Short mmCIF file of C-alpha atoms and ligand atoms in Angstrom, two decimals:
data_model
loop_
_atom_site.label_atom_id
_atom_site.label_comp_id
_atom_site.label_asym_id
_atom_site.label_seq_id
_atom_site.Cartn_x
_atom_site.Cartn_y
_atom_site.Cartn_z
CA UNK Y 1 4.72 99.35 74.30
CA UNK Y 2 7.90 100.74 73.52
CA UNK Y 3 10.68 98.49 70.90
CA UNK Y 4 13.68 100.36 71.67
CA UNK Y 5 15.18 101.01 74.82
CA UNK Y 6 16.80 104.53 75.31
CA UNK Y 7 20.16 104.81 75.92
CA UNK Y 8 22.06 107.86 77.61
CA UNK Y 9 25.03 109.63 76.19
CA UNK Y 10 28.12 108.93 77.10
CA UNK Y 11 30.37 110.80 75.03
CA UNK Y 12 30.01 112.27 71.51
CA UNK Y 13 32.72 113.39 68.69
CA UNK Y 14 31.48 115.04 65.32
CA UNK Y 15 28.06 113.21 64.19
CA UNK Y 16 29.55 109.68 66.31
CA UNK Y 17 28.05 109.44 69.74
CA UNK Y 18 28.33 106.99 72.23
CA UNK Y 19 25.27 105.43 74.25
CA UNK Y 20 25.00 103.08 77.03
CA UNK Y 21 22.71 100.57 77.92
CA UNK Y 22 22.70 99.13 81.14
CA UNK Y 23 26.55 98.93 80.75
CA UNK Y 24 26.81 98.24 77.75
CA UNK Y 25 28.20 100.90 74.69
CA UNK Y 26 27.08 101.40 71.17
CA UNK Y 27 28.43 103.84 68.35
CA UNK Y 28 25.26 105.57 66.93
CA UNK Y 29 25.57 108.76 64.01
CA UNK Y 30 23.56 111.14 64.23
CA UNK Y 31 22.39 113.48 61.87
CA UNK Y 32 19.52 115.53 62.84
CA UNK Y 33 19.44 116.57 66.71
CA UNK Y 34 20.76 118.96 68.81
CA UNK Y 35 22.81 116.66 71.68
CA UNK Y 36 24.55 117.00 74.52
CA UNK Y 37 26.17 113.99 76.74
CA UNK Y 38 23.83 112.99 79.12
CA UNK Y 39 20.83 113.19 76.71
CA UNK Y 40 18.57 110.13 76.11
CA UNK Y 41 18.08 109.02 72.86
CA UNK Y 42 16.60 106.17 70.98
CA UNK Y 43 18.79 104.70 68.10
CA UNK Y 44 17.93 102.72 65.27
CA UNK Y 45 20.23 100.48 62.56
CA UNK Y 46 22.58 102.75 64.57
CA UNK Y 47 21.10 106.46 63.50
CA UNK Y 48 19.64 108.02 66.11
CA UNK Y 49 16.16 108.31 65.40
CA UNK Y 50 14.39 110.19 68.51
CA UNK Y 51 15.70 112.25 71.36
CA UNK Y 52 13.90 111.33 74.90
CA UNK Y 53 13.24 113.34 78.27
CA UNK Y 54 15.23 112.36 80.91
CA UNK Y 55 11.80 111.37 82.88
CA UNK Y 56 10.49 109.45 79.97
CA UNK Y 57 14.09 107.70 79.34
CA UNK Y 58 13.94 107.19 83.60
CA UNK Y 59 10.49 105.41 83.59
CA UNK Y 60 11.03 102.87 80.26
CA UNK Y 61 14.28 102.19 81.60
CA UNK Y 62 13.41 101.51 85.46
CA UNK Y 63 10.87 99.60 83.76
CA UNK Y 64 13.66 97.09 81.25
CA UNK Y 65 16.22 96.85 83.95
CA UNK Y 66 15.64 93.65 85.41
CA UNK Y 67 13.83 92.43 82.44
CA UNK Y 68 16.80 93.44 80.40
CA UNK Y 69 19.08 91.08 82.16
CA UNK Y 70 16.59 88.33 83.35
CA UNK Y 71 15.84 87.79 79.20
CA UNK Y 72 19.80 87.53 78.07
CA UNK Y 73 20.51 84.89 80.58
CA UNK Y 74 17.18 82.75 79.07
CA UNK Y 75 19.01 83.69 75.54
CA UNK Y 76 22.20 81.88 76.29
CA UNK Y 77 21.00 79.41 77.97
CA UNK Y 78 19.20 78.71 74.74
CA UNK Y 79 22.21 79.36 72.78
CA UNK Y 80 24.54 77.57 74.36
CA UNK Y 81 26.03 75.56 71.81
CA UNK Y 82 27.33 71.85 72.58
CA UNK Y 83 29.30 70.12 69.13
CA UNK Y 84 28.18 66.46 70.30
CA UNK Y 85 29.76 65.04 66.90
CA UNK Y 86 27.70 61.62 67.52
CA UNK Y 87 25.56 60.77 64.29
CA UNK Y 88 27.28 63.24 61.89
CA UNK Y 89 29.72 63.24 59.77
CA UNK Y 90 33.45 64.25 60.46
CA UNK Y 91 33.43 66.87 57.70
CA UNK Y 92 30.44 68.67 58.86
CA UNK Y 93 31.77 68.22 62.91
CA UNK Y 94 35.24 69.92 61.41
CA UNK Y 95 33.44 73.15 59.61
CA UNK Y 96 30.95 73.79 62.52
CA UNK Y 97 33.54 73.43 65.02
CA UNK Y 98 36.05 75.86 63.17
CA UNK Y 99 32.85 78.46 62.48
CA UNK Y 100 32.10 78.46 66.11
CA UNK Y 101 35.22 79.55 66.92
CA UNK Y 102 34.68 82.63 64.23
CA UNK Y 103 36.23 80.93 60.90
CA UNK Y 104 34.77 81.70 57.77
CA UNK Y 105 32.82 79.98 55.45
CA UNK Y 106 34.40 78.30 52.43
CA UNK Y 107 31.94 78.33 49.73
CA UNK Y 108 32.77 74.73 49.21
CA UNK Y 109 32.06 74.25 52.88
CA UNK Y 110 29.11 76.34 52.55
CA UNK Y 111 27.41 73.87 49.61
CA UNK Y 112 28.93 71.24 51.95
CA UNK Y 113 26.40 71.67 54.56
CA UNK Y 114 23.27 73.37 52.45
CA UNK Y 115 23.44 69.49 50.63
CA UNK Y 116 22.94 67.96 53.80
CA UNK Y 117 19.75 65.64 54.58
CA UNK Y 118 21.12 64.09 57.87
CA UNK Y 119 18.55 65.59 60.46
CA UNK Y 120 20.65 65.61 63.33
CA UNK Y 121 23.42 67.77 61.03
CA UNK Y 122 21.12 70.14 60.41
CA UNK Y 123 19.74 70.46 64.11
CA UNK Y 124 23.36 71.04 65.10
CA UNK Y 125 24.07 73.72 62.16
CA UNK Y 126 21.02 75.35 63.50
CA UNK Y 127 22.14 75.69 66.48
CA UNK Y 128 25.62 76.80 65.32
CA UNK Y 129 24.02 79.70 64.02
CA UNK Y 130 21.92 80.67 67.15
CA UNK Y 131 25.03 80.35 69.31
CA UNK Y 132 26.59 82.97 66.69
CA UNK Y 133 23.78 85.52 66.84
CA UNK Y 134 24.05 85.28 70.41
CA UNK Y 135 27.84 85.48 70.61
CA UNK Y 136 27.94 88.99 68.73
CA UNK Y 137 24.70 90.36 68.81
CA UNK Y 138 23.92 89.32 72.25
CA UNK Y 139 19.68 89.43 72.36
CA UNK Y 140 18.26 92.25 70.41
CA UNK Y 141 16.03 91.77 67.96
CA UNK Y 142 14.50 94.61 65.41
CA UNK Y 143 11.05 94.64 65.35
CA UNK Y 144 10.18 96.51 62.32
CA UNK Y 145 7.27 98.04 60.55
CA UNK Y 146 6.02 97.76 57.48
CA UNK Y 147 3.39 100.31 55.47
CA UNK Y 148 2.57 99.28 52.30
CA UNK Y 149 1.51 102.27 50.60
CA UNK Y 150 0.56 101.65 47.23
CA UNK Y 151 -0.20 97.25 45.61
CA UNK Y 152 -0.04 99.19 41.64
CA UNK Y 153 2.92 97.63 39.63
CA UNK Y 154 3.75 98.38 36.34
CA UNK Y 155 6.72 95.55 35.88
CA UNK Y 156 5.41 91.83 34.73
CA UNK Y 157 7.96 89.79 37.04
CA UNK Y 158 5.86 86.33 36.81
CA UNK Y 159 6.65 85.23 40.82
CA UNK Y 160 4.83 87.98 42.07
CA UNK Y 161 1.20 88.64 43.06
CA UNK Y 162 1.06 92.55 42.70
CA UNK Y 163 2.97 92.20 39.16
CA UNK Y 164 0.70 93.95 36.45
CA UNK Y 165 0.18 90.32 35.45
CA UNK Y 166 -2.06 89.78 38.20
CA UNK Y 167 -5.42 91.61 35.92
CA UNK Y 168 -8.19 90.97 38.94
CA UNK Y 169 -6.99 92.67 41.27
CA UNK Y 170 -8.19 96.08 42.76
CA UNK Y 171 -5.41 98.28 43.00
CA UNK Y 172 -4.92 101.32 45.78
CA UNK Y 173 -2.28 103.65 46.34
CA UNK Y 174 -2.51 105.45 50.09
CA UNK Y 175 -2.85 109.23 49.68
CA UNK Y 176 0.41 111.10 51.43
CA UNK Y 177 -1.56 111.73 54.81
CA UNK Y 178 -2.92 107.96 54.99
CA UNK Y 179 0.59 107.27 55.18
CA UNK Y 180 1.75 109.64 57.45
CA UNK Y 181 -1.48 108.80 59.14
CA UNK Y 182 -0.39 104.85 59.12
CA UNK Y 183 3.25 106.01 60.60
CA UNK Y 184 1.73 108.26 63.00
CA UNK Y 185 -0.48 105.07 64.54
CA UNK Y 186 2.61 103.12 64.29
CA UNK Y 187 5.23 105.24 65.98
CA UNK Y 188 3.25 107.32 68.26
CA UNK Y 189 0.69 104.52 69.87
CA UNK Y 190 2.13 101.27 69.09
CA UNK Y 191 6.26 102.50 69.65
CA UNK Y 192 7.70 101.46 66.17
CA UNK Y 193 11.02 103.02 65.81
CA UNK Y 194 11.64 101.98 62.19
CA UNK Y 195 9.25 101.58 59.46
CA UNK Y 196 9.61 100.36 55.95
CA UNK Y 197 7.85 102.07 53.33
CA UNK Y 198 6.62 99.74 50.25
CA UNK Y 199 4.87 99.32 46.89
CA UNK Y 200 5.40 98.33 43.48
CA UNK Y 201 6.79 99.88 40.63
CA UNK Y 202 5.76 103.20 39.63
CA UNK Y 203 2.66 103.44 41.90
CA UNK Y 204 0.82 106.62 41.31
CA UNK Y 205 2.18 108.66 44.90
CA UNK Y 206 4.74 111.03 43.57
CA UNK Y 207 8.33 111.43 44.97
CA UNK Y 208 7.69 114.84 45.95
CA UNK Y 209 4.74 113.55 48.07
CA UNK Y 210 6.98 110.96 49.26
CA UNK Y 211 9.56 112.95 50.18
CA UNK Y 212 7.29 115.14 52.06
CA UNK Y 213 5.96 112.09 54.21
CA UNK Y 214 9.18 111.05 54.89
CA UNK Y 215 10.37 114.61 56.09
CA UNK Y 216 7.21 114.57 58.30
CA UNK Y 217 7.77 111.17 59.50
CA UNK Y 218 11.60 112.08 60.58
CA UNK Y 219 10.79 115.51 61.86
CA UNK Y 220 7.31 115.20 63.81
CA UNK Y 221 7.50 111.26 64.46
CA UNK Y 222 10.72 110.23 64.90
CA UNK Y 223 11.67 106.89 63.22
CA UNK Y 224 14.32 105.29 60.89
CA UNK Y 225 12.68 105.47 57.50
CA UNK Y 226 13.56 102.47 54.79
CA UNK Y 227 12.00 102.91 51.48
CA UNK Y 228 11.06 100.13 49.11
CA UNK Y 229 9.81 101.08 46.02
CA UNK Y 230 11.87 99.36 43.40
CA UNK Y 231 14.21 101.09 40.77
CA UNK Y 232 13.26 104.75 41.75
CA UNK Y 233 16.75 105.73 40.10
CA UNK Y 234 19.73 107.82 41.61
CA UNK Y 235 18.23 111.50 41.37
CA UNK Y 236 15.10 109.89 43.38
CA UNK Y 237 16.98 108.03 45.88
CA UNK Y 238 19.53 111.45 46.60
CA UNK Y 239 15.87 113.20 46.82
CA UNK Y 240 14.38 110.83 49.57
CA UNK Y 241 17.78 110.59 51.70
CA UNK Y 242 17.30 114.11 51.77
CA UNK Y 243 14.32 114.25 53.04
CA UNK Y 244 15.30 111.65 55.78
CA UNK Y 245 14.74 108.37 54.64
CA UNK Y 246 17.78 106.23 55.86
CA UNK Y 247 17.51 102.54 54.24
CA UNK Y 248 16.81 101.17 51.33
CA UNK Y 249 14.81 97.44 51.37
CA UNK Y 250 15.83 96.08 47.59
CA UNK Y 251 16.13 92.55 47.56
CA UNK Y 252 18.23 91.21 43.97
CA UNK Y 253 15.93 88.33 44.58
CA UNK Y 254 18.40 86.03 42.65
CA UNK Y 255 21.96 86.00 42.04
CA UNK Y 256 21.43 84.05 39.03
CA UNK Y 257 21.04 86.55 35.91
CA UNK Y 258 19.70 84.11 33.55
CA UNK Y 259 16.74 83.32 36.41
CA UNK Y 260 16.31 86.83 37.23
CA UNK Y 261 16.06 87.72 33.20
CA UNK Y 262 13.62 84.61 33.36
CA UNK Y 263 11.15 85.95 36.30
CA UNK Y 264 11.95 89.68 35.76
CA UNK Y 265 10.36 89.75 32.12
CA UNK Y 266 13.63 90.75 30.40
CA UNK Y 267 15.02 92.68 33.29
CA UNK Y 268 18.31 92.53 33.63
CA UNK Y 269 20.20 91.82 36.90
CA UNK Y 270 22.74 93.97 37.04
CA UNK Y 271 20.93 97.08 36.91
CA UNK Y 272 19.23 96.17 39.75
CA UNK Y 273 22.43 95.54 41.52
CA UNK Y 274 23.41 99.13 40.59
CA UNK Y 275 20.67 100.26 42.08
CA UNK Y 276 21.22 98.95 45.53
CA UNK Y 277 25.03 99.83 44.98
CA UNK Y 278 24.33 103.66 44.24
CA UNK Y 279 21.98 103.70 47.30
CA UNK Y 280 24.95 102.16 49.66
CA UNK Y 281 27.25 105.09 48.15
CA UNK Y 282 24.85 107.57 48.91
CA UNK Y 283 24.54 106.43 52.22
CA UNK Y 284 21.62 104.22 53.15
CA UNK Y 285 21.34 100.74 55.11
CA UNK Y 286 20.71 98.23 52.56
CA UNK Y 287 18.50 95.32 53.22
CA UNK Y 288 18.67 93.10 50.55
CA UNK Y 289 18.45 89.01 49.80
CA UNK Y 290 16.71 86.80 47.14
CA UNK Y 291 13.44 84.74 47.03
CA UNK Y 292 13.91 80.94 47.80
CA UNK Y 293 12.50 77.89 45.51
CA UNK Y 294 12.19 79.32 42.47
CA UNK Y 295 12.62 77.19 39.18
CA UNK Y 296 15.74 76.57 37.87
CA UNK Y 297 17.41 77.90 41.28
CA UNK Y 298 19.87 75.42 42.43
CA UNK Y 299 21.30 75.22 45.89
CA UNK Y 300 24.64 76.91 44.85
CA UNK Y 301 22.71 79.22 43.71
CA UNK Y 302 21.12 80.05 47.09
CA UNK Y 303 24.79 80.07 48.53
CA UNK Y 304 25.27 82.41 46.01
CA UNK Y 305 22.66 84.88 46.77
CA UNK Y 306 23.66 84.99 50.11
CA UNK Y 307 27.44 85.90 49.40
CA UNK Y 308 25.78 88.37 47.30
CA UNK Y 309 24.12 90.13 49.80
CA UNK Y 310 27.08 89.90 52.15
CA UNK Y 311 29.00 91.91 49.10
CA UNK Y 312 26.37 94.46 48.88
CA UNK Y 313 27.52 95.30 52.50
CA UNK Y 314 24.13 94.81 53.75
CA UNK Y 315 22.62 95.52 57.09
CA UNK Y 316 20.12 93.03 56.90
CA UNK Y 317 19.48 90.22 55.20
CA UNK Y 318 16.23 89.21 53.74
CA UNK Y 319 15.39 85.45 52.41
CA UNK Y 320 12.18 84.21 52.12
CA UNK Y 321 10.71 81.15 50.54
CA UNK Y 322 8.39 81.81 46.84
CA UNK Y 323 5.24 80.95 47.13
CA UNK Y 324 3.06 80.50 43.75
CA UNK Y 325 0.29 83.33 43.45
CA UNK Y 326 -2.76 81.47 40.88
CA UNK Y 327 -2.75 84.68 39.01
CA UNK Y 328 1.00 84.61 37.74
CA UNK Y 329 2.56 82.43 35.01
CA UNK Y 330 4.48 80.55 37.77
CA UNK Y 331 1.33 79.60 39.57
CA UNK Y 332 2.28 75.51 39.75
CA UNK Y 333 5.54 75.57 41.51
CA UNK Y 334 5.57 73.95 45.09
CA UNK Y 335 7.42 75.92 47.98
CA UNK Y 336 10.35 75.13 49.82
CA UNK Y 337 10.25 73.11 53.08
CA UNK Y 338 10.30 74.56 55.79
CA UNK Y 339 13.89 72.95 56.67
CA UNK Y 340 15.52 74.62 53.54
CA UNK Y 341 14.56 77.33 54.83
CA UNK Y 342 15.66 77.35 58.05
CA UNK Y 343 18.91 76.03 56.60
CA UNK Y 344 19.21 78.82 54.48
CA UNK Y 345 19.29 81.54 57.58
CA UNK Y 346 22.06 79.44 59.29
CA UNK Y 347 24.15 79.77 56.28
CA UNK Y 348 23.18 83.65 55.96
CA UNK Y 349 24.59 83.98 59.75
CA UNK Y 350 27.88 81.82 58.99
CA UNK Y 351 28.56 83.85 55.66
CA UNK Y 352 26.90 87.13 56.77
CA UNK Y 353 28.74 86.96 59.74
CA UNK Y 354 28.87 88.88 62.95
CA UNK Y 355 26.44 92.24 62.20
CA UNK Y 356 24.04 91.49 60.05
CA UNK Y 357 20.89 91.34 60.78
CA UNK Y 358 18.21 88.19 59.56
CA UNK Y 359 14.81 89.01 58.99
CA UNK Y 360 12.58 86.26 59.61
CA UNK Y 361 9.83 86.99 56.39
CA UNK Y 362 6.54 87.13 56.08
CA UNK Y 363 6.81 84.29 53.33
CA UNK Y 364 8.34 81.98 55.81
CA UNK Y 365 5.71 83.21 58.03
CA UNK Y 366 3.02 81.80 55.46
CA UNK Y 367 4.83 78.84 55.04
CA UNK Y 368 5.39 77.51 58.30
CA UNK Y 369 3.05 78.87 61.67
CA UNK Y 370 6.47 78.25 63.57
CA UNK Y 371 8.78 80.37 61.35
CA UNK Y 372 9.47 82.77 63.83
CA UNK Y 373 10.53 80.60 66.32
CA UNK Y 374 12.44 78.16 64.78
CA UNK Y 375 13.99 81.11 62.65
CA UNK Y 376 15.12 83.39 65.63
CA UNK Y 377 16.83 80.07 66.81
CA UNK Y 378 18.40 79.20 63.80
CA UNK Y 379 20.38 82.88 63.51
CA UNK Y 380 17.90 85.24 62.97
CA UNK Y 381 17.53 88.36 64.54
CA UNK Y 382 14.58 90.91 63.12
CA UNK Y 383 10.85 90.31 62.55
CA UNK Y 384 8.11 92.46 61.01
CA UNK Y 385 5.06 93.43 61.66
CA UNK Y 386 2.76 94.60 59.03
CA UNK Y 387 0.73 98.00 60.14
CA UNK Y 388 -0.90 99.01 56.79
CA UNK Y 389 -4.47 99.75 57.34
CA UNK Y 390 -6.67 96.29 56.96
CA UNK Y 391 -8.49 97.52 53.92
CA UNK Y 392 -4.90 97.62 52.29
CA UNK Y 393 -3.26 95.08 53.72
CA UNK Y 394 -5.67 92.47 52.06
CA UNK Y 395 -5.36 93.73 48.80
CA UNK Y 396 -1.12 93.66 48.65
CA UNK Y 397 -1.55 90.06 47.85
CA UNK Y 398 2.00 88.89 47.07
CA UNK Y 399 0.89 85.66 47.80
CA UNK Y 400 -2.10 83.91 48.84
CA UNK Y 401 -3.05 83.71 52.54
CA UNK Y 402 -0.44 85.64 53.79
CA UNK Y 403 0.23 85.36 57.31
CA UNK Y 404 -1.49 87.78 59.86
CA UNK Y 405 -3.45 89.27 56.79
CA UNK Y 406 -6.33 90.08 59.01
CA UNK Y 407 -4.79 90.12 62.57
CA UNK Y 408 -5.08 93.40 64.64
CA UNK Y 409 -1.98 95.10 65.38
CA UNK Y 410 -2.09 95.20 68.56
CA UNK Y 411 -2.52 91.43 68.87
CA UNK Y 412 0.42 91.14 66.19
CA UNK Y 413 2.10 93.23 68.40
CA UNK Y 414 1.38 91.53 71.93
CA UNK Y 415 2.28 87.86 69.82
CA UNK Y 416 5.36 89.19 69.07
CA UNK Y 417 6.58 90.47 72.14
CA UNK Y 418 5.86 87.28 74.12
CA UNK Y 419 7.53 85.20 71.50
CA UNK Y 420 10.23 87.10 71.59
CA UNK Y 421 10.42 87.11 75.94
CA UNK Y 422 9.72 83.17 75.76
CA UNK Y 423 13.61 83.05 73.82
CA UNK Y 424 14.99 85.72 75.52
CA UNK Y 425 14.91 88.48 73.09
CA UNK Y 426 14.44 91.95 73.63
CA UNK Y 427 12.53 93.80 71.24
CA UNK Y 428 15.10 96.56 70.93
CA UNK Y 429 17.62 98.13 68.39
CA UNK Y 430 20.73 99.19 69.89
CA UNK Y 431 22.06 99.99 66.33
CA UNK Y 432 25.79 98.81 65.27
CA UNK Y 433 28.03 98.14 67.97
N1 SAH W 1 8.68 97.12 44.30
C1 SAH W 1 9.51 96.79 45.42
C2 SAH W 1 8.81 95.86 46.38
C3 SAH W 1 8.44 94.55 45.76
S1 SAH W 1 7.49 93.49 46.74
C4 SAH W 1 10.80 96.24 44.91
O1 SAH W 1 10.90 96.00 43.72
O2 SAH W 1 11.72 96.05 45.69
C5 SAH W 1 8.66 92.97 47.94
C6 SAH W 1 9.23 91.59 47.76
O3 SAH W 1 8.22 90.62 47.83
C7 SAH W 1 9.89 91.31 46.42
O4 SAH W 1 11.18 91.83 46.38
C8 SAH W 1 9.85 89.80 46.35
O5 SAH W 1 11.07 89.20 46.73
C9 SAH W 1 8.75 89.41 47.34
N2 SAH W 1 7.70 88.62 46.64
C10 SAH W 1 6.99 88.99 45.56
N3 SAH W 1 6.19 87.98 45.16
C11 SAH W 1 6.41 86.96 46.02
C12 SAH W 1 5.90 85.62 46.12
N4 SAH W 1 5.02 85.15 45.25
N5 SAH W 1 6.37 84.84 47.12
C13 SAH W 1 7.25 85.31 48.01
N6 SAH W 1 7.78 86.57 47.96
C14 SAH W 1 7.37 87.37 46.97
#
């Protein structure tokens, strides 16, 4: 099963080329292979990530056409957007009309319609925000995965299940061929063209060894490599671009520093924002965002987080409900619902605006067996799929139950795919346009 779909080389100036797919052009850099026009090549969060035969390219690709085309007309038909203003109110009719046609958000607008209760307002901002995805980022949709190489944490944040809080747990960090091992599996038989690479603080893998699975991963592998390992600092994060990792998955997880001071045991905000900032200058995708539902957060402050990430310039977006672990000091606070949620990735496409791509989270996964769904449909654009070994994956408890804990990849993988085909998505990248 392949997630990307090759595209062929239409022109190329400096580290810029050009691809088609079926028709239609994306800008893609490239900074590691040897190209010519003509070439195939798979792209990723718009790096080129893997150069193709032609007679590979030729089979996948005789193999998408029709199915290419046959899913984007089932994605706007399920996109198409009709503002039927009956049963809302004029205000909210007014600022979903004017973001359809490609306004932005006021933030006063934006708390406008996060307050709102009225069920069929909410159905139609939903909506609003599936008929933008569609409108600029046609059908695509990332399917990522994720390693999680190491659950040891040293920081004490009190939302979080790894947190050194957490005292019964059995901790594991993957040796540097287990991971490569991991990526290997998930590149080479199941087709992942991006993985994320993840653990908590200071985890007991060094960054040498990281750096060398990373080099591995880009040179032998081919795949876009996003690290998240928390505050790794500037010297570290110049040392793994190096090597070839490409994003950087860092989410502020609130835009409130007295909260984050609150669940970050003394940890202060801003130097966390520095840390995504430096990463941006150096050059990597940033996929950032906050958790949603913890205490004291108020609903500007969600609106806040998400104009946060949208001035962190990031590539995608990452909101996901909290959900109390019993072995942290916030173990009694209730979740979200689901609709908050949902409500939340509408506004993240009206503020985030026309590139950015929404990951629909495990969290929201956990909290609602119809996240995906409902999520790609309210604006969202990415999933993941977790492809740590099962003996890890069990023991990165975040949170309890998380979803597809014990599910095989494969099925994880097949699930995914005909979700996506029963809303007309293709599981593909085609990077930035
Ligand atoms: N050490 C890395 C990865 C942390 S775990 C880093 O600091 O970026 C990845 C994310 O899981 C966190 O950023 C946090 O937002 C989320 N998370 C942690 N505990 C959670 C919980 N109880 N409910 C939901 N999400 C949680």
């Amino acid at each position: 099963m392949c997630y990307a779909i090759p595209g062929k080389i239409k022109s190329i100036s400096d580290t810029v080329i050009l691809v088609d797919y079926f028709g239609e052009e994306k800008k893609a850099y490239n900074d590691f292979y040897d190209l010519a026009v003509g070439d195939y090549v798979f792209a990723q969060g718009g790096y080129v990530v893997q150069k193709v035969s032609k007679k590979e390219a030729e089979e996948i690709l005789s193999v998408w056409k029709e199915t290419f085309f046959e899913l984007q007309e089932v994605d706007l038909r399920l996109s198409s957007l009709d503002l039927k203003s009956a049963g809302i109110e004029r205000k909210t009719a007014l600022i979903l009309d004017k973001i359809a046609q490609n306004s932005s958000l006021s933030k006063e607008e934006a708390l406008y319609l996060i307050n709102s209760e009225n069920e069929r307002e909410i159905e139609l901002m939903l909506k609003t925000a599936n008929f933008l995805r569609q409108k600029y980022l046609k059908n695509s949709c990332c399917v990522h995965g994720i390693i999680e190489i190491s659950n040891r944490c040293q920081n004490m944040c009190s939302y979080c299940g790894i947190s050194a809080n957490n005292k019964t747990l059995s901790r594991y960090t993957m040796t540097k061929e287990e991971i490569f091992e991991a990526a290997k599996e998930a590149v080479n038989r199941h087709g992942f063209k991006a993985l994320m690479l993840q653990s908590g603080e200071n985890h007991g893998c060094s960054v040498d060894d990281l750096g060398y699975v990373i080099e591995r991963i880009k040179n032998e592998l081919g795949a876009l490599v996003f690290i998240s390992f928390g505050e790794i600092g500037l010297k570290n994060l110049e040392k793994l671009y190096k090597k070839g990792a490409r994003g950087l998955l860092m989410r502020f997880e609130t835009s409130n520093p007295e909260i984050y001071r609150n669940i970050c045991s003394g940890n202060e905000l801003e130097d966390r924002l520095e840390h995504i900032k430096n990463a941006y200058e150096i050059g990597y995708l940033i996929a950032t965002g906050s958790l949603i539902g913890i205490p004291g957060q108020t609903k500007e402050d969600i609106i806040n987080d998400i104009y946060l990430a949208r001035d962190l310039k990031a590539e995608m977006f990452s909101f996901g409900p909290f959900l109390a672990h019993p072995e942290t000091p916030l173990f009694d606070i209730r979740p979200v619902m689901e609709k908050e949620m949902l409500k939340t990735l509408a506004l993240a496409r009206f503020i985030g605006g026309k590139e950015v791509k929404i990951l629909i989270t495990t969290a929201f996964e956990t909290l609602s067996k119809d996240a995906r769904k409902k999520g790609l449909l309210s604006g969202a654009n990415s999933v993941m799929i977790n492809v740590t070994p099962r003996q890890y994956r069990k023991l990165y408890t975040l949170y309890p139950k998380r979803a597809h804990d014990q599910e095989d990849i494969v099925n994880q993988i097949n699930d995914t795919v005909s979700l996506l085909r029963s809303i007309g998505r293709a599981p593909t990248d085609l990077g930035a346009s």
